[in-house]
Coordinates of C-alpha atoms in Angstrom, one line a residue:
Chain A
X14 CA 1.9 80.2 -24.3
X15 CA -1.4 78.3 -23.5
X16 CA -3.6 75.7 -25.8
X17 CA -7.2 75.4 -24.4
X18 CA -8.4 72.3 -25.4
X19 CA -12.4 72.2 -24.2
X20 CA -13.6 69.1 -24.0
X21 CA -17.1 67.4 -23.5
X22 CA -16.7 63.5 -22.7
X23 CA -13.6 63.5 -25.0
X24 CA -12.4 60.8 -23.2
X25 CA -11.7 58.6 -26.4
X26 CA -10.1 61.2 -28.3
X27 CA -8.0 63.6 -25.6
X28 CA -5.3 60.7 -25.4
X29 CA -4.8 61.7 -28.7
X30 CA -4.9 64.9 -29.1
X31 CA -2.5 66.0 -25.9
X32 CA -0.2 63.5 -27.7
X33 CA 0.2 65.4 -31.2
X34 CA 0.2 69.1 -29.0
X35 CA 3.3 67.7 -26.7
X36 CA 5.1 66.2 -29.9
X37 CA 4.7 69.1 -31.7
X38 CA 4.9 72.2 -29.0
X39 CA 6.5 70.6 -26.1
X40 CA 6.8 74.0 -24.5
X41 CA 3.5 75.6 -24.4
X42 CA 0.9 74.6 -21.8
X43 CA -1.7 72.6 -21.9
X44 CA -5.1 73.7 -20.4
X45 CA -8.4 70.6 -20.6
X46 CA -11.4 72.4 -20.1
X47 CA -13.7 69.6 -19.0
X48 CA -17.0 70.6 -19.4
X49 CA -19.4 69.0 -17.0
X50 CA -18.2 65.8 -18.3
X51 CA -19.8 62.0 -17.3
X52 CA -17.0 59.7 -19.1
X53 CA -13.7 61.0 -16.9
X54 CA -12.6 63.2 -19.5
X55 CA -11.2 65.3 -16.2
X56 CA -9.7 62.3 -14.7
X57 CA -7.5 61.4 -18.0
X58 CA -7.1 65.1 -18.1
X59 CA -5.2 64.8 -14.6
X60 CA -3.5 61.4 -15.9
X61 CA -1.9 63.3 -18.7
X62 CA -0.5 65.7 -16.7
X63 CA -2.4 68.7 -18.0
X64 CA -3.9 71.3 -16.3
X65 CA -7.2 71.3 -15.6
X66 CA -10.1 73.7 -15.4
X67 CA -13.2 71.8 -14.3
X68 CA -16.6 73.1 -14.4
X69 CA -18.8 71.8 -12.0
X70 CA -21.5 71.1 -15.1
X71 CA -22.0 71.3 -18.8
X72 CA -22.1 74.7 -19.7
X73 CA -21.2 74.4 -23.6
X74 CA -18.5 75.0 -26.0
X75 CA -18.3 78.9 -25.9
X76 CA -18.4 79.2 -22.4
X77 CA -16.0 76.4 -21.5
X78 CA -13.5 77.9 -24.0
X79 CA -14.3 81.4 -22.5
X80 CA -13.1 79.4 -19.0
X81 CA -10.0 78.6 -20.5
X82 CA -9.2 82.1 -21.7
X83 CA -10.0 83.6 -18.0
X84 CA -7.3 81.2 -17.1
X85 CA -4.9 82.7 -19.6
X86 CA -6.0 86.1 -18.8
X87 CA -5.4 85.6 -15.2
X88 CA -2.1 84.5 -15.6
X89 CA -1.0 86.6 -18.3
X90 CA -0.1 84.5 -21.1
X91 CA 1.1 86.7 -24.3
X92 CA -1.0 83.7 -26.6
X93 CA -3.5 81.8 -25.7
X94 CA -4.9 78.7 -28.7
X95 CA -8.2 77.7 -28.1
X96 CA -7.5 73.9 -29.9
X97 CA -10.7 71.6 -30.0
X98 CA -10.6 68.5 -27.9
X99 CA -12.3 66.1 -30.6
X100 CA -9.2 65.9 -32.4
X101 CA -10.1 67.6 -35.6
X102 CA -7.4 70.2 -35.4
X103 CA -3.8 69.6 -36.5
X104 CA -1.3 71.1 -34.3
X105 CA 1.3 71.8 -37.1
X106 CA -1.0 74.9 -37.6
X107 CA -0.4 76.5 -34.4
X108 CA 2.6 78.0 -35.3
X109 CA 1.4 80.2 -38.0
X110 CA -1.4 81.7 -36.3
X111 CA 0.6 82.0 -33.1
X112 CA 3.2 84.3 -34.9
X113 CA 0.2 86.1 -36.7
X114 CA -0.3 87.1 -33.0
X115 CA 3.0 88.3 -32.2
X116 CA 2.4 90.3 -36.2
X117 CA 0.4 92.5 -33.8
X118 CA -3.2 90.0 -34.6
X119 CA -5.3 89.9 -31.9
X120 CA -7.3 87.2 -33.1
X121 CA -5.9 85.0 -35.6
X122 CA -8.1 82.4 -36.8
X123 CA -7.5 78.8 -38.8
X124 CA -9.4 78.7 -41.8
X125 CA -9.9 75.7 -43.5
X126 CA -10.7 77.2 -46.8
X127 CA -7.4 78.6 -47.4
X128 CA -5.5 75.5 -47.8
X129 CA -5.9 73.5 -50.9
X130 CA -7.3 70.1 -50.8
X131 CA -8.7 69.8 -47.2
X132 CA -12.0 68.7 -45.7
X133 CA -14.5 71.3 -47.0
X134 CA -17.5 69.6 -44.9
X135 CA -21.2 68.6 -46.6
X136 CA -23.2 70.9 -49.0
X137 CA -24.8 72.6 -45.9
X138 CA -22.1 73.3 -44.2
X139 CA -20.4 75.1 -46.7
X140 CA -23.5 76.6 -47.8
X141 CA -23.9 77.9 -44.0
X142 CA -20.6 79.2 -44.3
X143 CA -20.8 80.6 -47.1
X144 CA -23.8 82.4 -46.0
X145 CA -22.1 83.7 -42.9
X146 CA -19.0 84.5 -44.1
X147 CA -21.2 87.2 -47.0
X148 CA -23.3 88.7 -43.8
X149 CA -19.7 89.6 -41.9
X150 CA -18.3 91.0 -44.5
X151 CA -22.1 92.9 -45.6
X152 CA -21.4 93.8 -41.5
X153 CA -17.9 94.7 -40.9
X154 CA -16.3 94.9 -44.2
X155 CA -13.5 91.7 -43.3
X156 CA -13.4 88.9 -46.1
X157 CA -12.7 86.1 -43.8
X158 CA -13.4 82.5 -45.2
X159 CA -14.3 80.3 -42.3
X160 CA -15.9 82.5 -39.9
X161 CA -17.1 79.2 -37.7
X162 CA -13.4 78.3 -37.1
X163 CA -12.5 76.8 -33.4
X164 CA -8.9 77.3 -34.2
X165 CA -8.0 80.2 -32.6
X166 CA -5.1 82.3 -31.1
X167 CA -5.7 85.4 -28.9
X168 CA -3.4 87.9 -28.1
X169 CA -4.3 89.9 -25.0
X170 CA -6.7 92.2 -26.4
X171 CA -8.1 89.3 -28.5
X172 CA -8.4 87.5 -24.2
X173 CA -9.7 90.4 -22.8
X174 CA -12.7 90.2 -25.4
X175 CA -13.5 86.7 -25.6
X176 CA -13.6 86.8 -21.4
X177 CA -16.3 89.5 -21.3
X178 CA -19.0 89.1 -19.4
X179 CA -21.6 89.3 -22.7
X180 CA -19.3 87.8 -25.1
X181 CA -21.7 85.3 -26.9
X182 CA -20.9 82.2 -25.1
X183 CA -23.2 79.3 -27.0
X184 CA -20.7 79.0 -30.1
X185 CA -18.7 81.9 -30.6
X186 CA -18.4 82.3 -34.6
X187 CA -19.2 85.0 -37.0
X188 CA -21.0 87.2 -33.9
X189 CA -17.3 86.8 -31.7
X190 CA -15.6 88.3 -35.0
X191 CA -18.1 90.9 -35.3
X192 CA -17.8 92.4 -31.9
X193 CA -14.1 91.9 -32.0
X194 CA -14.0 94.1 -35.6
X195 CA -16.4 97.1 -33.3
X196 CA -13.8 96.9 -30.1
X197 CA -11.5 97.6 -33.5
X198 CA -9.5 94.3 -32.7
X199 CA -7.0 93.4 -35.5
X200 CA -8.1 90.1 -37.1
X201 CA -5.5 88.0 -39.0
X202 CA -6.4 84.5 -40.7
X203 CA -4.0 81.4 -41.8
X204 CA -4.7 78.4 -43.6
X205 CA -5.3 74.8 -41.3
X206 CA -6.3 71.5 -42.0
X207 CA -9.4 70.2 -40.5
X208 CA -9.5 66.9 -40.2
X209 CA -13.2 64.6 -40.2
X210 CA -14.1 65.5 -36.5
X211 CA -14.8 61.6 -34.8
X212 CA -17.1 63.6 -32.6
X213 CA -20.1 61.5 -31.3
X214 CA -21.9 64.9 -30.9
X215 CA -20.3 66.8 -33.6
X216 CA -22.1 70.6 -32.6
X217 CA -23.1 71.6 -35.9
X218 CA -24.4 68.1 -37.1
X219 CA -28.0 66.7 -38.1
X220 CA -31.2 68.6 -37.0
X221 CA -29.6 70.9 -34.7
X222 CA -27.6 72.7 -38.2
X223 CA -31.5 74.7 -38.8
X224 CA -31.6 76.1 -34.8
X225 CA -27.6 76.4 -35.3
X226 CA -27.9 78.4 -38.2
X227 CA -31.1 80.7 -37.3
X228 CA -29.3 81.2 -33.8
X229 CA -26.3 82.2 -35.5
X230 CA -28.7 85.1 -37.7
X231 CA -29.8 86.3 -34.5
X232 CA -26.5 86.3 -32.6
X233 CA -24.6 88.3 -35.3
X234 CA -27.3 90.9 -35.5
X235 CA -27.0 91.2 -31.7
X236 CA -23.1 91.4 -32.3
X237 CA -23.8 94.4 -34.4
X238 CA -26.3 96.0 -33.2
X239 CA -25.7 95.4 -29.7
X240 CA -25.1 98.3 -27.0
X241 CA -21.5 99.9 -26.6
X242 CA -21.0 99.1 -23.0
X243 CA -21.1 95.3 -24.3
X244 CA -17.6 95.4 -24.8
X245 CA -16.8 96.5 -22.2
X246 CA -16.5 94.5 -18.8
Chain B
X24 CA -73.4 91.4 -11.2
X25 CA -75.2 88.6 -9.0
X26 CA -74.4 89.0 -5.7
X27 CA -73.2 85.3 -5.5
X28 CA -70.9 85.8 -7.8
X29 CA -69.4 88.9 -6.3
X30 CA -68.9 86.6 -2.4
X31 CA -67.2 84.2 -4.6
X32 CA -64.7 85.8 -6.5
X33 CA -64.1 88.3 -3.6
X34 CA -63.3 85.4 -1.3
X35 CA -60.5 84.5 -4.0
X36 CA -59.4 87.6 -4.4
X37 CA -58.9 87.9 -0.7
X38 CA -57.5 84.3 -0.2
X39 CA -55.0 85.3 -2.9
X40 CA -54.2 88.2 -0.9
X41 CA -53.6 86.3 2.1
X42 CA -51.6 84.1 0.5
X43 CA -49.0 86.5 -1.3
X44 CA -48.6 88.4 2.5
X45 CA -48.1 85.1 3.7
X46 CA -45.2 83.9 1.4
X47 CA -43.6 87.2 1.4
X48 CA -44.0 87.3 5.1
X49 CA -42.3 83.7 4.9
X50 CA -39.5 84.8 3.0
X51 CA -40.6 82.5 0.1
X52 CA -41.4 85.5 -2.1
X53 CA -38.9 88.4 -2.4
X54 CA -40.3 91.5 -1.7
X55 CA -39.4 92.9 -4.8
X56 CA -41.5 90.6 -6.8
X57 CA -44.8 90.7 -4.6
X58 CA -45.4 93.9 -5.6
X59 CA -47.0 92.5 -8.6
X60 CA -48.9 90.1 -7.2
X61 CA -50.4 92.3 -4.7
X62 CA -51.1 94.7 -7.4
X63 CA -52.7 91.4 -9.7
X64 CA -55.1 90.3 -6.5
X65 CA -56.0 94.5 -6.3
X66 CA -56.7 94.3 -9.7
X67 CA -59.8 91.5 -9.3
X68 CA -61.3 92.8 -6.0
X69 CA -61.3 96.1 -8.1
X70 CA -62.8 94.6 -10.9
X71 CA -65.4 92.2 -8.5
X72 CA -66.8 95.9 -6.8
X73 CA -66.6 98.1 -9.5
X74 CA -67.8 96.2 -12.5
X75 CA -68.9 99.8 -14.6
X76 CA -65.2 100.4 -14.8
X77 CA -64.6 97.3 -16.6
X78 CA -67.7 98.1 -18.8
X79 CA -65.9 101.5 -19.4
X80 CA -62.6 100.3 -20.6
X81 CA -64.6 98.2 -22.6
X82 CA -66.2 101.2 -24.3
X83 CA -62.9 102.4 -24.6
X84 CA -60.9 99.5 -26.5
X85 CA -63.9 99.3 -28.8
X86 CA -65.0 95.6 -27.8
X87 CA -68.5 94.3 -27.7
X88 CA -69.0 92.4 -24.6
X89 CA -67.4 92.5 -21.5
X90 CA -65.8 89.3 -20.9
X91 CA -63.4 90.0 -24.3
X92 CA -61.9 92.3 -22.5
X93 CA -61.9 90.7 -19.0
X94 CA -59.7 87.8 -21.4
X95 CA -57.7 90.1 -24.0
X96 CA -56.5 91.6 -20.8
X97 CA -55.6 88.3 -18.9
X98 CA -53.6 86.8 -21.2
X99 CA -51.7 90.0 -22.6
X100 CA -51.0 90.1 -18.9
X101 CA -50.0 86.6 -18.4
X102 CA -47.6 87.0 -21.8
X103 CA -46.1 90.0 -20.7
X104 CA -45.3 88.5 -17.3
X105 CA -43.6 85.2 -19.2
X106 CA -41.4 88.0 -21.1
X107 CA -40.5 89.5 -17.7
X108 CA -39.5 85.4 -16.5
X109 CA -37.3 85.3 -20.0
X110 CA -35.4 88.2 -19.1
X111 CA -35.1 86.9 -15.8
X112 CA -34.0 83.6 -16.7
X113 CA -31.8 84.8 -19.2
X114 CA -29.6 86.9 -16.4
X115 CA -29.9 83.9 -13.9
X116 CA -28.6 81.8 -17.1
X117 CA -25.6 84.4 -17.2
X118 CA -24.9 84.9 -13.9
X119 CA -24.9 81.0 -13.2
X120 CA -22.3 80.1 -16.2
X121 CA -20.1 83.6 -14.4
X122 CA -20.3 81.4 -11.3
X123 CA -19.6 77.7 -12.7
X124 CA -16.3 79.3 -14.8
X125 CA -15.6 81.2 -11.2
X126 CA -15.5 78.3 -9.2
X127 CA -13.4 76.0 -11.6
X128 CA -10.9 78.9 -12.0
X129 CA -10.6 79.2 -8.4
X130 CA -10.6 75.0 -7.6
X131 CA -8.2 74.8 -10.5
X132 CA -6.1 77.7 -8.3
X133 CA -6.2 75.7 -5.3
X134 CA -5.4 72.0 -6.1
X135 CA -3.2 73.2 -8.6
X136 CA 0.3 71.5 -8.4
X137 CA 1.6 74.0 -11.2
X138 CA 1.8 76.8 -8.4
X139 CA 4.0 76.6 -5.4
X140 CA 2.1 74.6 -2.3
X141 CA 4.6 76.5 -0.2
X142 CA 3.3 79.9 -1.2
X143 CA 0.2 79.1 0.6
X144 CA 0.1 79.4 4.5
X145 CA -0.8 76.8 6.8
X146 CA -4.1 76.6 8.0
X147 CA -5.5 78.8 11.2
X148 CA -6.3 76.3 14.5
X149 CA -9.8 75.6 14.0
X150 CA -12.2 77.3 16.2
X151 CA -15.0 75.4 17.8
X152 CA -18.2 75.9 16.3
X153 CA -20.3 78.3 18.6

C-alpha cells in the first residue's frame, strides 16, 4: 500500500517522520508530496529514498494530498494513507484504519477523540470541532468525532473521490466527508494519537482559525448542496 | 447637451473603440471577451447622441436626476463584470492546480527509478530544426 506524506518545507521534521513509517511498516511505500517547497524538503525527500511527487509550486495541503492520491490511483494501490509530514501522526495507527479499509471502509479516518488521554488541542479547537462535527451529523446523519482529521486511509472508491476534479482541495475536512456520505461511500473511524504538531505554520493556528472556520461553513454547505455531477469526474 | 461636451465624450467613445479593434486585432484580447467591450464603448456613443433615452430610463427606475442613473448603472456594471472575473479566476485557479498535480505526476513518471528505465525506448535521432 502507499502513505502520502505532504509536505510544505518539512525539511526539519521529514527525517523523522519517514524514520517511524519505515520502522514500523517497512513494506508499504512511501510517497513525499513536496509542495512548492523553498527549504529542500524534495531534495531530502530524494535522500531518503522515497518517492517523490513534486509540484512545481505551493498549491496547499488539500491539493498536494489530492496529488498523492492520483499517484495511488494511477497505479492501483488497494490503500492509500494520507500521513502528515509535520510529524504529528503516529504510525502505530495505520494499521487499524488500514484494515478498516479492507472491512469494506472506503474512508477510514484517525480520530483523536476516541482514544483516551491524548492531545485534545486548545478551547477553540475543540470548540471548532465540536461545531463541525454537530453540522455533519445535522447533514448526513454520521456521528464522527474528529471531522478535521489528516489521518486518512482510502480504499479505491474512497481514491476515486478524493481525486475528483471538484473535490474541495483547500483543507479537505467535514465538506470531503460530506460529499463522500452523498457518493454513498462507507465511512469507518478508529482511534489515533495526535501528537503537539512542531509545525512552524501549523494550518489551523492563530488568526487564520476565524477565515479557517467561516471557510469551512461555506465549504460544507457547498458539499451538501452542491450539483450531482460534482462527484463525478 | 452642450455640443462640446458631446465632441468630447464622442471622441472617447470612438478612441475606445479603436482601441478594443486594435487589441483584438492584435491578438491581445480574445475574441470572446471583446464582445463586451465593444458592446460597453456602444453603450456611451449611444448614450452621448441619444441623451432622451437616458432621461427615459430615468423616468422608468423612478430616479430624480439623470446622472443617478448614468452612476447606479456604472458601477452595478462594473460589479457585475468583477463577479464575471471571480468566476473566471476561480476556473483558471482550478484548471492551474489540475495542471501543477499533472506535471508532477507525469515528472515523477519519468525520472522515476521505481519503474523499469528499460521499459522506455531510446530516443528518436534528432531532427534538425527547420
Amino acid at each position: 500500500m502507499l502513505v502520502v506524506i505532504p509536505a510544505w518545507n518539512e525539511a526539519a521534521n521529514l527525517h523523522g517522520v519517514v524514520g517511524e513509517l519505515r520502522g514500523a511498516r517497512p513494506d508499504d511505500d512511501l510517497l513525499v508530496v513536496d509542495d512548492g517547497s523553498t527549504d529542500g524538503t524534495a531534495e531530502l525527500a530524494r535522500r531518503l529514498d522515497c518517492r517523490l511527487v513534486e509540484l512545481p509550486f505551493h498549491l496547499g495541503y488539500g491539493a498536494a494530498v489530492q496529488a498523492g492520491v492520483k499517484y495511488g490511483l494511477r497505479r492501483g494501490y488497494p490503500v492509500a494513507v494520507t500521513f502528515d509530514g509535520d510529524g504529528q501522526h503516529d504510525p502505530a495507527d495505520v494499521e487499524p484504519l488500514v484494515e478498516a479499509v479492507r472491512q469494506g471502509a472506503d474512508v477510514a479516518l484517525g480520530s483523536r477523540f476516541l482514544s483516551p488521554g491524548a492531545y485534545h488541542g486548545g478551547l477553540f479547537r475543540r470548540a471548532g470541532r465540536r461545531l463541525f462535527s454537530l453540522l455533519l451529523r445535522a447533514l448526513t446523519g454520521l456521528r464522527l468525532t474528529d471531522p478535521t482529521s489528516g489521518l486518512k486511509a482510502l480504499g479505491p472508491r474512497g481514491q476515486t473521490l478524493f481525486a475528483l476534479a471538484r473535490f474541495p482541495d483547500r483543507f479537505p475536512d467535514a465538506d470531503a466527508l460530506v460529499l463522500a456520505r452523498r457518493a454513498r461511500l462507507a465511512l469507518a473511524e478508529r482511534p489515533a494519537r495526535m501528537r503537539q504538531s512542531h509545525n512552524r505554520h501549523s494550518m489551523h493556528g492563530g488568526g487564520r482559525a476565524v477565515a479557517y472556520t467561516f471557510n469551512m461553513f461555506l465549504s460544507l454547505l457547498v458539499a451538501a448542496a452542491g450539483r450531482e455531477s460534482d462527484l463525478r469526474g | 447637451m452642450p455640443i462640446r461636451q458631446k465632441i468630447f465624450f464622442l471622441t472617447i467613445a470612438v478612441v475606445l473603440l479603436l482601441v478594443i479593434l486594435e487589441l483584438v486585432r492584435r491578438r491581445r484580447l480574445r475574441v470572446e471577451y471583446s464582445w463586451l467591450w465593444l458592446a460597453s464603448a456602444l453603450t456611451i456613443v449611444l448614450m452621448i447622441l441619444r441623451y432622451d433615452l437616458l432621461i427615459w430610463i430615468t423616468g422608468l427606475v423612478g430616479a430624480v436626476i439623470p446622472t443617478s442613473t448614468l452612476f447606479f448603472f456604472s458601477i452595478l456594471y462594473l460589479a457585475l463584470l468583477s463577479l464575471n472575473y471571480s468566476v473566471r479566476l476561480s476556473d483558471l485557479t482550478r484548471q492551474v492546480k489540475e495542471l501543477a498535480q499533472e506535471v508532477a505526476l507525469l515528472r515523477a513518471e519519468s525520472s522515476s527509478s521505481w519503474e523499469a528505465p528499460a521499459a522506455r525506448p531510446p530516443d528518436p535521432p534528432r531532427a534538425s530544426a527547420k
